[in-house]
Coordinates of C-alpha atoms in Angstrom, one line a residue:
M1 CA 10.2 2.3 -8.8
S2 CA 10.2 4.3 -5.5
V3 CA 12.9 3.3 -3.0
L4 CA 13.2 4.3 0.7
E5 CA 16.9 5.2 0.8
E6 CA 17.4 6.2 4.4
M7 CA 15.7 7.5 7.5
R8 CA 17.1 9.8 10.2
I9 CA 15.6 9.3 13.6
R10 CA 16.1 11.7 16.5
S11 CA 14.8 11.5 20.1
L12 CA 12.4 8.7 19.4
G13 CA 12.2 6.1 22.1
V14 CA 15.6 4.7 22.9
I15 CA 17.1 6.3 19.8
D16 CA 19.0 9.5 20.4
D17 CA 20.1 10.3 16.9
A18 CA 20.6 7.6 14.3
V19 CA 20.6 7.1 10.5
V20 CA 19.1 4.0 8.9
E21 CA 20.5 3.3 5.5
L22 CA 18.5 0.8 3.5
S23 CA 19.2 -1.4 0.5
P24 CA 17.1 -1.2 -2.7
G25 CA 16.7 -4.9 -2.3
F26 CA 16.5 -6.9 1.0
T27 CA 17.5 -5.2 4.2
A28 CA 17.5 -7.1 7.5
V29 CA 17.5 -5.1 10.8
T30 CA 18.8 -7.1 13.7
G31 CA 20.0 -6.5 17.3
E32 CA 19.4 -7.7 20.8
T33 CA 15.9 -7.5 22.4
G34 CA 15.2 -4.0 23.5
A35 CA 17.9 -2.5 21.4
G36 CA 15.4 -0.4 19.4
K37 CA 14.8 -2.5 16.3
T38 CA 11.1 -1.8 16.4
M39 CA 11.8 1.9 16.4
V40 CA 12.5 1.4 12.7
V41 CA 9.0 0.2 12.2
T42 CA 7.6 3.0 14.4
S43 CA 9.6 5.6 12.5
L44 CA 8.3 4.5 9.2
G45 CA 4.8 4.4 10.6
L46 CA 5.1 8.1 11.6
L47 CA 6.4 9.0 8.1
L48 CA 3.3 7.3 6.6
G49 CA 0.8 9.3 8.7
G50 CA 0.6 7.0 11.7
R51 CA -0.8 8.1 15.1
A52 CA 1.6 10.5 17.0
D53 CA 2.1 9.3 20.5
P54 CA 3.9 11.8 22.7
A55 CA 5.1 8.9 24.9
L56 CA 7.4 8.0 22.0
V57 CA 9.4 11.2 22.5
R58 CA 12.7 10.5 24.3
V59 CA 12.8 11.6 27.9
G60 CA 14.3 15.1 28.2
A61 CA 13.7 15.9 24.5
K62 CA 11.3 18.6 23.3
A63 CA 10.3 16.6 20.2
A64 CA 10.9 13.5 18.1
V65 CA 11.8 13.9 14.5
V66 CA 11.8 11.4 11.7
E67 CA 13.0 12.2 8.2
G68 CA 12.9 9.9 5.2
R69 CA 14.5 10.1 1.8
I70 CA 12.6 8.3 -1.0
T71 CA 13.8 8.1 -4.6
V72 CA 10.9 8.6 -7.0
S73 CA 10.4 9.0 -10.7
R74 CA 8.4 11.9 -12.1
G75 CA 5.5 9.7 -13.2
D76 CA 5.1 7.9 -9.8
A77 CA 1.8 8.4 -8.1
A78 CA 3.6 9.6 -4.9
A79 CA 5.6 12.1 -6.9
V80 CA 2.5 13.5 -8.6
R81 CA 0.7 13.8 -5.3
A82 CA 3.6 15.5 -3.6
E83 CA 3.9 18.1 -6.4
E84 CA 0.2 18.7 -6.3
A85 CA 0.6 19.6 -2.6
G86 CA 3.4 22.0 -3.5
G87 CA 6.3 19.8 -2.5
E88 CA 9.6 19.8 -4.4
I89 CA 11.5 16.8 -5.7
E90 CA 15.3 17.4 -5.8
D91 CA 17.6 15.2 -7.7
G92 CA 15.0 12.5 -7.9
A93 CA 14.5 12.4 -4.1
L94 CA 11.4 13.2 -2.1
I95 CA 12.0 14.2 1.6
I96 CA 9.3 13.4 4.1
S97 CA 9.5 14.5 7.7
R98 CA 7.3 14.1 10.8
T99 CA 7.8 15.9 14.1
V100 CA 6.0 14.9 17.3
S101 CA 6.3 17.3 20.3
A102 CA 6.4 16.1 23.9
E103 CA 3.1 17.9 24.3
G104 CA 1.5 15.7 21.6
R105 CA 1.5 18.2 18.7
S106 CA 2.4 16.8 15.3
R107 CA 3.6 18.4 12.1
A108 CA 4.3 16.9 8.7
H109 CA 6.4 18.1 5.8
L110 CA 6.5 16.8 2.2
G111 CA 9.1 18.0 -0.2
G112 CA 9.8 21.0 2.0
R113 CA 6.1 22.0 2.2
S114 CA 4.0 21.8 5.4
V115 CA 1.1 19.4 4.7
P116 CA -1.7 17.7 6.7
V117 CA -0.7 14.5 8.3
G118 CA -3.5 12.8 6.4
L119 CA -1.7 13.5 3.1
L120 CA 1.2 11.3 4.3
A121 CA -1.4 8.5 5.0
E122 CA -2.6 8.9 1.4
L123 CA 0.9 8.3 0.1
A124 CA 1.3 5.2 2.3
D125 CA -0.8 3.1 0.0
E126 CA 1.4 4.0 -2.9
L127 CA 4.7 3.5 -1.2
V128 CA 4.8 0.9 1.5
A129 CA 3.0 -2.3 2.7
V130 CA 3.7 -2.7 6.5
H131 CA 3.2 -6.0 8.1
G132 CA 3.7 -7.0 11.7
Q133 CA 2.2 -9.0 14.5
T134 CA -0.9 -6.8 14.6
D135 CA -1.4 -7.4 10.8
Q136 CA -1.3 -11.1 11.4
Q137 CA -4.0 -10.7 13.9
G138 CA -5.9 -8.6 11.4
L139 CA -5.7 -11.5 8.8
L140 CA -7.7 -13.6 11.3
K141 CA -10.7 -11.4 10.8
P142 CA -13.1 -12.5 8.0
A143 CA -13.6 -8.9 6.9
R144 CA -9.9 -8.5 6.4
Q145 CA -9.8 -11.8 4.5
R146 CA -12.6 -10.6 2.2
Q147 CA -10.6 -7.4 1.6
A148 CA -7.5 -9.5 0.8
L149 CA -9.5 -11.5 -1.7
D150 CA -11.0 -8.4 -3.3
R151 CA -7.5 -6.9 -3.6
Y152 CA -6.2 -10.0 -5.4
A153 CA -9.3 -10.1 -7.7
G154 CA -8.6 -6.5 -8.8
G155 CA -10.8 -5.2 -11.6
R156 CA -13.1 -8.3 -11.7
V157 CA -14.4 -7.2 -8.2
D158 CA -13.6 -3.5 -8.3
G159 CA -16.1 -2.8 -11.2
P160 CA -19.2 -4.4 -9.7
H161 CA -18.2 -3.4 -6.2
T162 CA -18.1 0.3 -7.1
K163 CA -21.6 0.1 -8.6
Y164 CA -22.9 -2.0 -5.7
A165 CA -21.5 0.4 -3.1
A166 CA -23.2 3.4 -4.9
A167 CA -26.6 1.5 -5.1
Y168 CA -26.2 0.4 -1.5
R169 CA -25.7 4.0 -0.3
R170 CA -28.7 5.2 -2.3
L171 CA -30.8 2.3 -0.9
R172 CA -29.8 3.3 2.7
A173 CA -30.9 6.9 2.0
V174 CA -34.2 5.7 0.5
V175 CA -35.0 3.4 3.3
T176 CA -34.2 6.1 5.9
E177 CA -36.5 8.6 4.2
L178 CA -39.2 5.9 3.9
D179 CA -39.0 5.1 7.6
E180 CA -39.2 8.8 8.4
L181 CA -42.2 9.3 6.3
T182 CA -44.1 6.2 7.6
T183 CA -43.1 6.3 11.3
R184 CA -43.9 10.0 11.6
A185 CA -47.1 9.9 9.6
R186 CA -49.2 11.1 12.6
E187 CA -46.9 14.0 13.4
R188 CA -46.7 15.1 9.8
A189 CA -50.5 14.9 9.5
Q190 CA -50.8 17.2 12.6
E191 CA -48.3 19.6 11.1
A192 CA -50.3 19.7 7.9
D193 CA -53.5 20.5 9.8
L194 CA -51.9 23.3 11.6
L195 CA -50.5 24.7 8.4
R196 CA -53.9 24.6 6.7
F197 CA -55.5 26.4 9.6
G198 CA -52.9 29.1 9.6
L199 CA -52.9 29.6 5.9
D200 CA -56.7 29.8 5.9
E201 CA -56.6 32.5 8.6
V202 CA -54.1 34.5 6.5
A203 CA -56.1 34.0 3.3
A204 CA -59.3 35.2 5.0
V205 CA -57.8 38.5 6.1
E206 CA -55.9 39.0 2.7
P207 CA -53.2 41.3 4.2
L208 CA -51.2 43.5 1.9
P209 CA -47.4 44.2 2.3
G210 CA -46.9 47.1 4.7
E211 CA -50.6 47.5 5.3
D212 CA -50.2 47.4 9.1
T213 CA -47.8 50.3 9.0
E214 CA -50.0 52.4 6.8
L215 CA -53.1 51.7 8.9
A216 CA -51.3 52.6 12.1
A217 CA -50.4 56.0 10.7
E218 CA -54.0 56.6 9.5
A219 CA -55.4 55.6 12.9
E220 CA -53.2 58.1 14.6
R221 CA -54.3 60.8 12.2
L222 CA -58.0 60.0 12.5
G223 CA -57.8 59.8 16.3
H224 CA -56.5 63.4 16.5
A225 CA -58.5 64.9 13.6
E226 CA -60.0 67.8 15.6
A227 CA -56.7 68.9 17.1
L228 CA -55.0 68.6 13.7
A229 CA -57.8 70.7 12.0
S230 CA -57.7 73.4 14.7
A231 CA -53.9 73.7 14.5
A232 CA -54.0 73.9 10.7
A233 CA -56.7 76.7 10.8
L234 CA -54.8 78.7 13.3
A235 CA -51.6 78.4 11.4
H236 CA -53.3 79.4 8.2
T237 CA -54.8 82.5 9.8
A238 CA -51.4 83.5 11.2
L239 CA -49.9 83.2 7.8
A240 CA -52.7 84.5 5.4
G241 CA -55.0 86.4 7.7
N242 CA -58.7 86.2 8.5
P243 CA -61.1 87.6 5.8
E244 CA -63.6 88.4 8.6
D245 CA -61.0 90.6 10.4
P246 CA -59.6 93.1 7.8
E247 CA -57.5 94.9 10.4
G248 CA -55.8 91.7 11.7
V249 CA -52.1 91.4 11.2
D250 CA -50.7 88.3 9.4
A251 CA -47.3 87.1 8.4
T252 CA -47.9 87.4 4.6
T253 CA -48.9 91.1 4.9
V254 CA -46.0 91.9 7.2
V255 CA -43.4 90.3 5.0
A256 CA -44.9 91.9 1.9
A257 CA -44.6 95.3 3.5
A258 CA -41.0 94.6 4.4
G259 CA -40.3 93.7 0.8
Q260 CA -41.9 96.8 -0.6
S261 CA -39.8 99.1 1.7
L262 CA -36.6 97.5 0.4
D263 CA -37.7 97.4 -3.2
A264 CA -37.9 101.3 -3.1
V265 CA -34.1 101.7 -2.4
R266 CA -32.5 98.3 -3.6
S267 CA -31.0 100.0 -6.6
H268 CA -28.6 102.0 -4.4
D269 CA -26.9 99.0 -2.7
P270 CA -26.4 95.4 -4.1
A271 CA -26.3 94.0 -0.5
L272 CA -29.7 95.4 0.3
A273 CA -31.0 94.2 -3.1
A274 CA -29.9 90.6 -2.1
L275 CA -31.8 90.9 1.2
A276 CA -34.9 92.1 -0.7
D277 CA -34.6 89.0 -3.0
R278 CA -34.5 86.8 0.1
I279 CA -37.6 88.5 1.5
G280 CA -39.3 87.8 -1.8
E281 CA -38.5 84.1 -1.5
I282 CA -39.9 84.1 2.0
S283 CA -43.2 85.6 0.6
I284 CA -43.5 82.9 -2.0
L285 CA -42.8 80.1 0.7
L286 CA -45.4 81.6 3.0
A287 CA -47.9 81.7 0.3
D288 CA -47.2 78.0 -0.6
V289 CA -47.4 76.8 3.0
A290 CA -50.6 78.8 3.6
G291 CA -52.2 77.2 0.5
E292 CA -51.2 73.7 1.7
L293 CA -52.6 74.3 5.1
A294 CA -55.9 75.3 3.6
G295 CA -55.9 72.1 1.5
Y296 CA -54.9 70.0 4.4
A297 CA -57.8 71.2 6.5
D298 CA -60.2 70.6 3.6
Q299 CA -59.0 67.0 3.0
L300 CA -58.7 66.0 6.7
D301 CA -61.2 63.1 7.3
A302 CA -62.7 63.2 10.7
D303 CA -65.3 60.5 10.0
P304 CA -65.7 58.3 13.1
L305 CA -67.0 55.5 10.9
R306 CA -63.7 55.5 9.0
L307 CA -61.7 55.4 12.2
A308 CA -63.8 52.4 13.4
A309 CA -63.2 50.6 10.1
V310 CA -59.4 51.2 10.4
E311 CA -59.3 49.9 14.0
E312 CA -61.3 46.8 13.0
R313 CA -58.8 46.1 10.2
R314 CA -55.9 46.6 12.5
A315 CA -57.3 44.2 15.0
A316 CA -57.6 41.5 12.3
L317 CA -54.0 42.1 11.3
T318 CA -52.9 42.0 14.9
V319 CA -54.3 38.4 15.2
L320 CA -52.0 37.4 12.4
T321 CA -48.9 39.1 13.7
R322 CA -49.4 37.6 17.1
K323 CA -49.3 34.1 15.6
Y324 CA -47.3 34.1 12.5
G325 CA -44.8 37.0 12.5
Q326 CA -43.8 40.3 14.0
D327 CA -45.3 42.3 11.2
I328 CA -47.4 41.7 8.1
T329 CA -44.3 41.3 5.9
S330 CA -43.1 38.4 8.2
V331 CA -46.7 36.9 8.1
L332 CA -46.7 36.9 4.3
A333 CA -43.2 35.2 4.3
W334 CA -44.5 32.6 6.8
A335 CA -47.5 32.0 4.5
E336 CA -45.2 31.4 1.5
D337 CA -43.0 29.0 3.4
G338 CA -46.0 27.3 4.9
A339 CA -47.7 26.8 1.6
S340 CA -44.5 25.1 0.2
R341 CA -44.2 22.9 3.3
L342 CA -47.9 21.9 3.0
T343 CA -47.4 20.9 -0.6
E344 CA -44.5 18.7 0.5
L345 CA -46.6 17.1 3.3
E346 CA -49.6 16.6 1.1
G347 CA -47.4 14.8 -1.3
D348 CA -46.2 12.3 1.2
D349 CA -48.4 9.5 -0.2
D350 CA -47.1 10.1 -3.7
R351 CA -43.5 10.3 -2.3
I352 CA -44.0 7.1 -0.3
G353 CA -45.1 5.3 -3.5
E354 CA -42.1 6.7 -5.4
L355 CA -39.6 5.7 -2.7
T356 CA -41.1 2.2 -2.4
A357 CA -40.7 1.6 -6.1
E358 CA -37.2 3.0 -6.0
R359 CA -36.3 0.8 -3.0
D360 CA -37.6 -2.4 -4.7
A361 CA -35.7 -1.4 -7.9
L362 CA -32.5 -0.9 -5.9
R363 CA -32.8 -4.2 -4.1
G364 CA -33.2 -5.8 -7.5
E365 CA -30.1 -4.0 -8.8
L366 CA -28.1 -5.1 -5.6
S367 CA -29.2 -8.7 -6.3
V368 CA -27.7 -8.6 -9.7
L369 CA -24.5 -6.8 -8.6
G370 CA -24.2 -9.0 -5.5
Q371 CA -24.3 -12.1 -7.7
E372 CA -21.6 -10.6 -9.9
L373 CA -19.5 -10.0 -6.8
T374 CA -20.1 -13.6 -5.6
D375 CA -19.1 -15.0 -9.0
A376 CA -16.0 -12.9 -9.2
R377 CA -14.9 -13.7 -5.7
T378 CA -15.5 -17.4 -6.2
E379 CA -13.4 -17.4 -9.4
A380 CA -10.6 -15.3 -7.8
A381 CA -10.6 -17.4 -4.6
A382 CA -9.6 -20.5 -6.5
R383 CA -6.7 -18.8 -8.1
F384 CA -5.7 -17.0 -4.9
A385 CA -5.8 -20.2 -2.8
E386 CA -3.8 -22.1 -5.4
A387 CA -1.1 -19.4 -5.6
V388 CA -0.8 -19.2 -1.8
T389 CA -0.7 -23.0 -1.5
Q390 CA 2.2 -23.1 -4.0
E391 CA 4.0 -20.4 -1.9
L392 CA 3.5 -22.4 1.3
A393 CA 5.2 -25.4 -0.4
S394 CA 8.3 -23.2 -0.7
L395 CA 8.0 -22.2 2.9
A396 CA 8.5 -25.7 4.3
M397 CA 4.8 -26.4 4.3
P398 CA 4.7 -28.7 1.3
H399 CA 1.5 -30.6 2.3
A400 CA -0.5 -27.5 3.4
R401 CA -3.5 -26.4 1.4
V402 CA -5.2 -23.1 1.6
S403 CA -8.8 -22.6 0.4
F404 CA -11.6 -20.0 0.8
A405 CA -15.1 -20.6 2.1
I406 CA -17.5 -18.2 0.5
G407 CA -21.1 -18.2 1.8
Q408 CA -24.1 -16.1 2.8
T409 CA -26.5 -15.9 5.7
E410 CA -30.2 -16.6 5.1
A411 CA -32.3 -13.5 5.6
P412 CA -35.2 -13.9 8.1
D413 CA -37.6 -12.4 5.6
E414 CA -37.5 -11.2 2.0
A415 CA -37.7 -7.5 3.1
S416 CA -34.3 -7.7 4.8
G417 CA -32.4 -9.6 2.1
I418 CA -31.4 -9.6 -1.5
D419 CA -31.6 -12.6 -3.9
I420 CA -28.3 -14.4 -4.4
G421 CA -28.5 -17.8 -6.2
G422 CA -32.2 -18.1 -5.7
R423 CA -32.0 -17.4 -1.9
S424 CA -32.9 -14.3 0.1
V425 CA -29.7 -13.5 2.0
L426 CA -28.4 -10.8 4.3
Y427 CA -26.3 -8.1 2.7
G428 CA -24.0 -5.2 3.6
P429 CA -22.0 -2.4 2.0
S430 CA -19.6 -4.9 0.4
G431 CA -22.1 -7.5 -0.8
A432 CA -23.6 -10.5 0.7
D433 CA -20.5 -12.7 0.8
E434 CA -18.9 -14.0 4.0
V435 CA -15.3 -14.9 3.2
E436 CA -13.1 -17.1 5.4
L437 CA -9.6 -18.3 4.7
L438 CA -9.1 -22.0 5.5
L439 CA -6.0 -24.0 6.1
A440 CA -5.4 -27.7 6.0
P441 CA -1.8 -28.0 7.3
H442 CA -1.3 -31.6 6.3
P443 CA -3.0 -34.3 4.2
G444 CA -6.1 -35.7 5.8
A445 CA -6.7 -32.6 8.0
Q446 CA -10.0 -30.9 7.5
P447 CA -9.7 -27.3 6.3
R448 CA -10.2 -25.0 9.3
P449 CA -10.3 -21.2 9.7
I450 CA -6.7 -20.0 10.0
A451 CA -7.7 -18.5 13.4
K452 CA -8.2 -22.0 14.7
G453 CA -6.1 -24.2 12.4
A454 CA -2.8 -22.3 12.2
S455 CA 0.0 -22.1 14.8
G456 CA 2.0 -18.9 15.2
G457 CA 4.7 -20.0 12.8
E458 CA 2.2 -21.3 10.3
L459 CA 0.3 -18.0 10.4
S460 CA 3.5 -16.1 9.8
R461 CA 4.2 -18.2 6.7
V462 CA 0.6 -17.8 5.4
M463 CA 1.0 -14.1 5.9
L464 CA 4.2 -14.0 3.9
A465 CA 2.8 -16.3 1.2
V466 CA -0.2 -14.0 0.8
E467 CA 2.1 -11.0 0.5
V468 CA 4.3 -12.7 -2.1
V469 CA 1.2 -13.5 -4.1
F470 CA 0.1 -9.9 -3.9
A471 CA 3.6 -8.7 -5.0
G472 CA 2.9 -10.4 -8.3
S473 CA -0.6 -9.0 -8.8
D474 CA -0.7 -5.7 -6.9
P475 CA 2.8 -4.6 -6.1
V476 CA 3.9 -1.8 -3.9
P477 CA 7.5 -0.4 -4.0
T478 CA 8.4 -1.3 -0.4
Y479 CA 7.5 -4.1 2.0
L480 CA 8.2 -3.8 5.7
F481 CA 7.9 -7.0 7.8
D482 CA 8.2 -6.6 11.6
E483 CA 9.1 -10.1 13.0
V484 CA 6.4 -11.9 10.9
D485 CA 8.9 -14.8 11.2
A486 CA 7.9 -15.2 14.9
G487 CA 7.4 -18.8 15.7
V488 CA 9.4 -20.0 12.8
G489 CA 12.7 -21.9 13.0
G490 CA 15.0 -24.3 11.4
K491 CA 14.4 -25.3 7.8
A492 CA 11.2 -23.2 7.7
A493 CA 13.2 -20.1 8.7
V494 CA 15.6 -20.7 5.8
E495 CA 12.7 -20.9 3.4
V496 CA 11.2 -17.7 4.8
G497 CA 14.5 -15.9 4.2
R498 CA 14.7 -17.4 0.7
R499 CA 11.1 -16.2 -0.2
L500 CA 11.8 -12.7 1.2
A501 CA 14.9 -12.6 -1.0
K502 CA 12.8 -13.6 -4.0
L503 CA 10.3 -10.8 -3.1
A504 CA 13.2 -8.4 -3.0
K505 CA 14.0 -9.0 -6.6
S506 CA 10.8 -7.0 -7.6
A507 CA 10.5 -4.7 -4.6
Q508 CA 12.3 -3.2 -1.7
V509 CA 12.0 -5.4 1.4
V510 CA 12.8 -4.4 5.0
V511 CA 12.6 -7.0 7.7
V512 CA 13.0 -6.6 11.4
T513 CA 14.1 -10.1 12.5
H514 CA 15.7 -12.2 15.2
L515 CA 16.3 -15.1 12.9
P516 CA 19.8 -15.6 11.5
Q517 CA 18.4 -17.8 8.8
V518 CA 16.3 -14.9 7.5
A519 CA 19.0 -12.2 8.0
A520 CA 21.6 -14.2 6.1
F521 CA 19.5 -13.8 2.9
A522 CA 19.5 -10.0 3.1
D523 CA 21.5 -7.8 0.7
R524 CA 22.3 -5.5 3.6
Q525 CA 22.2 -6.3 7.3
L526 CA 21.8 -3.4 9.8
L527 CA 22.7 -3.9 13.5
V528 CA 21.0 -1.7 16.1
E529 CA 23.0 -1.4 19.3
K530 CA 22.5 0.7 22.4
T531 CA 25.3 2.5 24.2
V532 CA 26.1 2.0 27.9
D533 CA 23.6 4.8 28.8
G534 CA 20.8 2.9 27.1
S535 CA 20.4 5.1 24.0
V536 CA 20.9 4.4 20.3
T537 CA 23.2 7.1 18.8
R538 CA 24.4 7.8 15.2
S539 CA 27.0 5.1 15.6
G540 CA 24.5 2.7 17.0
V541 CA 23.0 1.7 13.6
T542 CA 25.7 0.1 11.5
V543 CA 25.9 -1.8 8.2
L544 CA 27.4 -5.2 8.8
E545 CA 29.9 -6.6 6.3
G546 CA 32.4 -9.4 6.3
E547 CA 33.6 -10.5 9.7
D548 CA 31.2 -8.2 11.5
R549 CA 28.2 -9.8 9.9
V550 CA 29.5 -13.3 10.7
R551 CA 29.9 -12.3 14.3
E552 CA 26.3 -11.0 14.5
L553 CA 24.8 -14.1 12.8
S554 CA 26.8 -16.2 15.3
R555 CA 25.3 -14.2 18.2
M556 CA 21.8 -14.7 16.7
L557 CA 22.4 -18.4 16.3
A558 CA 24.0 -19.3 19.7
G559 CA 24.1 -16.2 21.8
Q560 CA 27.9 -16.3 21.5
E561 CA 29.8 -14.2 19.0
D562 CA 33.0 -16.3 19.2
S563 CA 31.5 -19.8 19.2
E564 CA 33.4 -21.7 16.4
T565 CA 30.4 -23.9 15.8
A566 CA 28.1 -20.9 15.5
R567 CA 30.6 -19.1 13.2
A568 CA 30.7 -22.1 11.0
H569 CA 27.0 -22.3 10.8
A570 CA 26.8 -18.5 10.1
E571 CA 29.2 -18.8 7.3
E572 CA 27.3 -21.7 5.9
L573 CA 24.1 -19.7 6.0
L574 CA 25.7 -16.8 4.1
E575 CA 27.1 -19.2 1.6
T576 CA 23.7 -20.8 1.1
A577 CA 22.1 -17.4 0.6
R578 CA 24.8 -16.3 -1.9
A579 CA 24.3 -19.5 -3.8
D580 CA 20.6 -18.9 -4.1
G581 CA 21.1 -15.4 -5.2

């Protein structure tokens, strides 16, 4: 079992630097009001991923630091999660630390490895159950009471609840899509019409990939056909000569003459022979270019009808690129996407039919699963209420009875509900049940919601009774109670201490308390004291033993450490606690 051994707290609230050493069993934290007892709860909250409030940082300090040492076994869920995150466990201990800067920045470390703060919150569920005044207020909310009942029911509720939650999420998605399809029917019809028009335009033109680029080049050539033909003819004449002018000089003849003059003497000098070879290459290149110029001129199309046809085709393509893309390639891509979207829009009626059928099937499935949840909760509620009632009898409320009211709210119409017990009722992500915890504090009293029927002291004991019951069915290693004994006194306070001691036999229990009757039952009592400058230092958190513990209990009883009557009462309380143990 995991045990929180100690916490070191630095620069947090009134605490300057203190170490809190905890017992594996029952530890009571006591001290005068304002001494810093609640900082123990705050510190543990930070270790478990709670919100980092820079206002908690001690005035003048750069940051508040809380470190906790927890003993773990290799198979513990917390140990496995820590090792998965790269943390190390040394000598069976896991070190958790949290730093909060005065500027509000927060850092978390687990087993020596920096981790997200959220990971500490994940470990919290496996390590500690924290209860304080705010938790009591939470228990007043029906949603929290349903969660408590589901937690107690365990697998009987978890199985159908998991299936129900998945079906509920799918139903929400189906309903959302249905609403979108039906409420936007007009807009979707208009979109389909526009797509059809555009796709028809593209289909009528039948553009080819890259056709606009090719036609632009052809239009440019056809528009300047005469100039191109004239330039080609002149260039051909310059290279190959004019047959009608035998005495004319051309490049081919001149280069040939140059080659002949060098060929006559090339055998006398290799360098000159190389130049002769290069002139030969020029002659071949000139002949090739001259031939291509002659062919170009012959193939050049100067037909004005072809130019008109090209310009007409380009105009048709321009209409498409002006509407559907910057070029024909983009237009064709738009047409492909548009055809896919049109298929989707034209299938709306079929899709609406499919979704409607799925919605009805899911509602039927939720009805079956919702009924399973109701049945499981009803069965668990009887056991849970009986167990809590028995615990209340041990907490000086022998005549109190706890029960659960489980009901549903009628749906205004069948479309907004699911069938539970032959009725159409409203439903949510956790089923159709409305769960409320009722308390009858004494015989003859009508059961009333605990928010209305329980005093502060009674609510504290109901809370403790609920947690003791949970400890038997869904235990956690450590329980922290922050003054949940508020409003309790006398015999009831003794019974609260006795039940906390019983809980500590199967788990670690830490209680911040102002009641001596509760503190007397602790295996270890810690006293939090402030120094004269208003801070809590390392020596300000001490383990009380023997005479020191009697003096503190006397102070808690009568406000006077040296009162003989209070001392006698304190010793009697300790003797009673030891006898029970």
